[in-house]
XYZ file of N, CA and C in Angstrom:
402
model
N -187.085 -11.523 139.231
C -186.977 -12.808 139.883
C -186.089 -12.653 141.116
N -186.425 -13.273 142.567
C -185.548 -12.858 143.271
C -184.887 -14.086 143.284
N -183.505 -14.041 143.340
C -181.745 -14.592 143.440
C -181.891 -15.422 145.089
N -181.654 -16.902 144.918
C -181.425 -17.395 146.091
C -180.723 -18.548 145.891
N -180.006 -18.849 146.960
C -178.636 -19.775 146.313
C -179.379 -21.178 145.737
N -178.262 -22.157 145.264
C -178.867 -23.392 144.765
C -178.564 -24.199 145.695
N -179.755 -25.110 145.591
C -179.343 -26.398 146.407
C -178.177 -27.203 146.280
N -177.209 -27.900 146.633
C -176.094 -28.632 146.314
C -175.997 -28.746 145.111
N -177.078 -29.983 144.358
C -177.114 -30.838 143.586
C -177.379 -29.439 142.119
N -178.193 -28.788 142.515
C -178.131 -27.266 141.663
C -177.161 -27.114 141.219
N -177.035 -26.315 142.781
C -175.315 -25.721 142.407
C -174.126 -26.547 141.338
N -174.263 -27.884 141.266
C -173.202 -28.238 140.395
C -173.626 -28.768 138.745
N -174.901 -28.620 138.822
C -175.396 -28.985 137.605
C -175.683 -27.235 136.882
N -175.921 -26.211 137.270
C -175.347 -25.023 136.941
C -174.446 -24.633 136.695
N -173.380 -25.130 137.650
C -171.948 -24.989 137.017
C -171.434 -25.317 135.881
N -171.771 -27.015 135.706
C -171.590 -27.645 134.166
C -172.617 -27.176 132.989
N -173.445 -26.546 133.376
C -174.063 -25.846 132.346
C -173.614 -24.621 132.070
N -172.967 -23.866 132.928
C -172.329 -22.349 132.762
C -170.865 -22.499 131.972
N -170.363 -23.803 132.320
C -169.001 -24.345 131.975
C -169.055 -24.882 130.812
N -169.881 -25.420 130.119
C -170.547 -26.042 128.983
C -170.410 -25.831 127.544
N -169.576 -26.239 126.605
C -169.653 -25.284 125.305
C -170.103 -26.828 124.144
N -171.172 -26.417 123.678
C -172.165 -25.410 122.977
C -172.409 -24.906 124.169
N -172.858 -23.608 124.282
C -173.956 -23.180 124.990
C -175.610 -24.065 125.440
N -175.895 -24.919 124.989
C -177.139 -25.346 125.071
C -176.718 -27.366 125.340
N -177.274 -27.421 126.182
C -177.144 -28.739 126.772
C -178.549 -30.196 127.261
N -177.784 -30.921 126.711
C -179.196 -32.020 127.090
C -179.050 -32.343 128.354
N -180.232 -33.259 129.096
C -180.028 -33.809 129.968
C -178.743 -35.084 130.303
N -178.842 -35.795 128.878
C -177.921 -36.644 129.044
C -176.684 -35.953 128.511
N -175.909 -34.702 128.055
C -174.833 -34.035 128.327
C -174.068 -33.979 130.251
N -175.247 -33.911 130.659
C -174.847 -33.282 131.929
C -174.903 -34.317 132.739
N -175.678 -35.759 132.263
C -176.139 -37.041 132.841
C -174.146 -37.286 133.283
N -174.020 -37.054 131.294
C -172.544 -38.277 131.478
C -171.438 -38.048 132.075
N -171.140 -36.375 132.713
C -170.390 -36.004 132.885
C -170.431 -35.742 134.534
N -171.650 -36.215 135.094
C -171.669 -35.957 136.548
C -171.831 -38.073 136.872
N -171.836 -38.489 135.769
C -172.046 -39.968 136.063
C -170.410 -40.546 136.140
N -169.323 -39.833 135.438
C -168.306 -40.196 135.131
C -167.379 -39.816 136.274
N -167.950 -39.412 137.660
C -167.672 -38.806 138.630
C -168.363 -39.357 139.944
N -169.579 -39.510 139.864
C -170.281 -39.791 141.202
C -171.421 -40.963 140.855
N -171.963 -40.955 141.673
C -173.047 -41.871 141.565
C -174.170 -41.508 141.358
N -175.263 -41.184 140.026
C -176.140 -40.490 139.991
C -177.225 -40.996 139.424
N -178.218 -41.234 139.513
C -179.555 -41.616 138.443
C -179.873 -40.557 137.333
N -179.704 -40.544 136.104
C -180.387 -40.378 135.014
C -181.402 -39.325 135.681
N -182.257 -39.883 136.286
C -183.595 -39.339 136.233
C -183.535 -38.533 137.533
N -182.491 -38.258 138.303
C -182.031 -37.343 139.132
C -181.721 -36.079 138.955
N -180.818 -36.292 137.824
C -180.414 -35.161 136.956
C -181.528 -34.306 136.018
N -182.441 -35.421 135.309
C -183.408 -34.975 134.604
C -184.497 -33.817 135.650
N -184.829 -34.806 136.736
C -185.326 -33.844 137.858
C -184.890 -32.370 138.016
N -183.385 -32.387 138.282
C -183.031 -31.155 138.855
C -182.855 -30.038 137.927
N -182.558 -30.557 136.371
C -182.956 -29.621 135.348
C -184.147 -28.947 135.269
N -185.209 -30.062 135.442
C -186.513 -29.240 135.157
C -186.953 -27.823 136.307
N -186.515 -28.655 137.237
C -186.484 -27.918 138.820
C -186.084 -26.303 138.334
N -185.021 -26.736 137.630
C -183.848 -25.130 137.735
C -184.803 -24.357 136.266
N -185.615 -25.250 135.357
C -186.055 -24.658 134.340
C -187.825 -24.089 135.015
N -188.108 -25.136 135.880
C -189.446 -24.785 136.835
C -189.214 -23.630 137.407
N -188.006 -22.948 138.154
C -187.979 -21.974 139.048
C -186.995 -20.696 138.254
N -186.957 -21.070 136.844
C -186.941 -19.897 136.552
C -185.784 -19.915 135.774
N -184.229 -20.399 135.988
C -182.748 -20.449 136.136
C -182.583 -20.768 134.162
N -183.422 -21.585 134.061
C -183.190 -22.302 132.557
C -184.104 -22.528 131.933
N -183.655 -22.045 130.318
C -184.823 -22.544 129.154
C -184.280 -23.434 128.539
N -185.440 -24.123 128.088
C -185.791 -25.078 127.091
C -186.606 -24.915 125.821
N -186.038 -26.384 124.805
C -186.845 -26.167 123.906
C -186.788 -27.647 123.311
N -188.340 -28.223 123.124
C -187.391 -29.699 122.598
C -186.600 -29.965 121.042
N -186.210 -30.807 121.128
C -185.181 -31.282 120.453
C -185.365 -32.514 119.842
N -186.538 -32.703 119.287
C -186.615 -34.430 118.984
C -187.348 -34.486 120.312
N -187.026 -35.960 120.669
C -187.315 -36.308 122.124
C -186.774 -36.014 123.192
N -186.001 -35.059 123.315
C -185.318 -34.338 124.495
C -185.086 -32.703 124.201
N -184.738 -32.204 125.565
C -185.012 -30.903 125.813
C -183.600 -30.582 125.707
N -183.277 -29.173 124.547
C -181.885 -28.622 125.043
C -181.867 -27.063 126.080
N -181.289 -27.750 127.097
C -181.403 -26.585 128.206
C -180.147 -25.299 128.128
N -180.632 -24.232 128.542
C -179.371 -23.533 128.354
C -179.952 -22.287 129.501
N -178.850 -21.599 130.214
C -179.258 -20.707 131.547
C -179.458 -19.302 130.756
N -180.543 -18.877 131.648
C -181.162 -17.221 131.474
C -180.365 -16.156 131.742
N -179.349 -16.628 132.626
C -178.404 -15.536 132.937
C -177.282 -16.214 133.125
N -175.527 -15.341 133.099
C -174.819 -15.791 132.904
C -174.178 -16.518 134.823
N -173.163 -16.591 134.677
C -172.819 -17.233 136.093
C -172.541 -15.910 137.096
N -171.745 -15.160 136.198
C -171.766 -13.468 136.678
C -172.612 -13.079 136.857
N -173.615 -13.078 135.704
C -175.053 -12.138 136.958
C -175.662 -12.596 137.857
N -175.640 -13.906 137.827
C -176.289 -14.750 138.881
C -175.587 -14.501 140.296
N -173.972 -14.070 140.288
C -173.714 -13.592 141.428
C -173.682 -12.319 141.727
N -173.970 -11.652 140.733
C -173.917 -9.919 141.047
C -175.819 -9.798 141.918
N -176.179 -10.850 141.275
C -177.833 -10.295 141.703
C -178.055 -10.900 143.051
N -176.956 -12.264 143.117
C -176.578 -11.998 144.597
C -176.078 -11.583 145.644
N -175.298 -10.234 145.300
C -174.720 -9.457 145.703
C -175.590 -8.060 146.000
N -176.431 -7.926 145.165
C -177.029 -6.907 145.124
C -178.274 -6.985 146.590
N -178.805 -8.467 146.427
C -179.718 -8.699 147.491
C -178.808 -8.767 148.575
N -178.050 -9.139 148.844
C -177.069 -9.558 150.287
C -177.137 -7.566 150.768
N -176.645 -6.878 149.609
C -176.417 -5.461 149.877
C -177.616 -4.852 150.556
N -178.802 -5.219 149.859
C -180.050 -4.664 150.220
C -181.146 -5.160 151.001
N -180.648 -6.715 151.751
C -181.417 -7.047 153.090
C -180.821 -7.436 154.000
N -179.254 -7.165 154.039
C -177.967 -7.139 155.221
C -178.051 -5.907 156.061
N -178.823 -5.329 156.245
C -178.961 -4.011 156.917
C -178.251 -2.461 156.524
N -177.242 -1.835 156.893
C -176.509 -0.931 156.450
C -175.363 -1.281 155.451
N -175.980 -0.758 154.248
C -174.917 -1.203 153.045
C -173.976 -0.595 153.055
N -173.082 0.221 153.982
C -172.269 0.990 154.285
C -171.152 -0.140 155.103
N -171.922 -0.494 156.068
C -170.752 -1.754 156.735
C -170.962 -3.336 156.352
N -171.945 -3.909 155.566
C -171.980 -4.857 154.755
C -170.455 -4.555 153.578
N -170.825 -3.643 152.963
C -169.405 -3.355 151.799
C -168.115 -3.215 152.628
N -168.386 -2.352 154.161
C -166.617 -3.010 154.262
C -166.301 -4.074 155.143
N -167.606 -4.928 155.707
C -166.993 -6.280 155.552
C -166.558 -7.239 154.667
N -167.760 -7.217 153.490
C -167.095 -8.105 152.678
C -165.627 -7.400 152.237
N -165.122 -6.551 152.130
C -163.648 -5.915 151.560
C -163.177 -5.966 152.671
N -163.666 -6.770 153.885
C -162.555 -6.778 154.832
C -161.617 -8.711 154.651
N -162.980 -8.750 153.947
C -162.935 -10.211 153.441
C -162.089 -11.141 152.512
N -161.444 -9.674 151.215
C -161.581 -10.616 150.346
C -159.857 -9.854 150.049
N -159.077 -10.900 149.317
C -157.294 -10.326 149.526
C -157.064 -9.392 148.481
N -155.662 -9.038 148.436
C -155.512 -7.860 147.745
C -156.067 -7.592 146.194
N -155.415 -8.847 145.388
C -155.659 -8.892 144.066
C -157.350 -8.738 143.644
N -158.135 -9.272 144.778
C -159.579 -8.927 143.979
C -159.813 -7.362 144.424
N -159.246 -7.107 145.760
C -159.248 -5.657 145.666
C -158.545 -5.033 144.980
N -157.869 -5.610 144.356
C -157.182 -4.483 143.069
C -158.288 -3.891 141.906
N -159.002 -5.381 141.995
C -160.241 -5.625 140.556
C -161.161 -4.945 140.961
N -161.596 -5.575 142.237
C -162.685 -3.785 142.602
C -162.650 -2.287 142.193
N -161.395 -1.856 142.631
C -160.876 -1.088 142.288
C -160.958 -0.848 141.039
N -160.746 -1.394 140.093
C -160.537 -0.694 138.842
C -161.571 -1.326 138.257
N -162.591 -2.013 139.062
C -163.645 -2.185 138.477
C -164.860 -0.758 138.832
N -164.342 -0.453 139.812
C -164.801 0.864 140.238
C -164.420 2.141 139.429
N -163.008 2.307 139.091
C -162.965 3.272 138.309
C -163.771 3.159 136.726
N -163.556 1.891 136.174
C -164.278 1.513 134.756
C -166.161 2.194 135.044
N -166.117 2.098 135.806
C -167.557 2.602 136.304
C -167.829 3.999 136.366
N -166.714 4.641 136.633
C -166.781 5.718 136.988
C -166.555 6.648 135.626
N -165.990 5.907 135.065
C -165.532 6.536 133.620
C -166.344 6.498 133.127
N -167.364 5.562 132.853
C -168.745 5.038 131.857
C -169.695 5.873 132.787
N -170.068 6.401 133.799
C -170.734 7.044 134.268
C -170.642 8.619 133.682
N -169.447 9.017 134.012
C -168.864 10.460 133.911
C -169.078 10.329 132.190
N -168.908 9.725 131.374
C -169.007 9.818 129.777
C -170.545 9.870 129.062
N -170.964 8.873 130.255
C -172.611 9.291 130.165
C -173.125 10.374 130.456
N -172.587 10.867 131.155
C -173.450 12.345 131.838
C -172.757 13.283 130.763
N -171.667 13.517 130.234
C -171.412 13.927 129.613
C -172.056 14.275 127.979
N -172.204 12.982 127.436
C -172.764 12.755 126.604
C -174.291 13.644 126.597
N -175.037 13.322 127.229
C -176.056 13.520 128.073
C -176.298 14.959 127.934
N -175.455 15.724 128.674
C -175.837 17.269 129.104
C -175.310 17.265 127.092
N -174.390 17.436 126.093
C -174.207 17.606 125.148
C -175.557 17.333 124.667
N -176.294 16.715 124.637
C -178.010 16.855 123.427
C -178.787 17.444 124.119
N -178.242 18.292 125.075
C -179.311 19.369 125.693
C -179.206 20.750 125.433
């Protein structure tokens, strides 16, 4: 599936579904909690669920007379797979990566970082592993 951002109204009805515990949510879960805030129609919300379950983002299953929705992927992969496309139709993924790290402050570059080494370890243990059943 290719990764493309959400429309506004998306974007925040994803959020409260990613934010959400149970895991699995009705329309009117997400009705009352964006109604208790803004000004919204019922059937606005119902819309933009189906929308996000139409294009892919969320399953369903009914429930009685209503649908409990819950997302296909987590909020993390949803931005890693947007990361991955930004990497691979931004032109040279060589100076795409050190802009965004020109971008972002120390502490997440710390997490890079040792999100990089965690990688590197699980890589190197794999190959390891690996050449051993040969």
């Amino acid at each position: 599936m290719r990764t493309r951002g959400f429309g506004e109204l998306e974007a925040v009805v994803m959020d409260r579904i990613w934010n959400h515990n149970p895991e699995t949510v009705t329309v009117r879960d997400i009705f009352d909690e964006l109604a208790a805030e803004r000004q919204i129609a019922y059937t606005t919300v119902m819309s933009t669920m189906d929308n996000l379950h139409g294009k892919g983002w969320l399953q369903r299953e009914r429930d009685g007379r209503a649908y409990r929705y819950w997302p296909v992927m987590t909020r993390e992969e949803h931005s890693a797979q947007l990361m991955r496309e930004a990497l691979d139709g931004g032109g040279r993924s060589d100076l795409v990566l050190n802009y965004f790290i020109e971008q972002i402050d120390p502490a997440e570059s710390d997490r890079l970082r040792e999100a990089l080494r965690r990688l590197a370890r699980r890589t190197s243990r794999a190959k390891s592993a690996e050449t051993k059943k040969r």
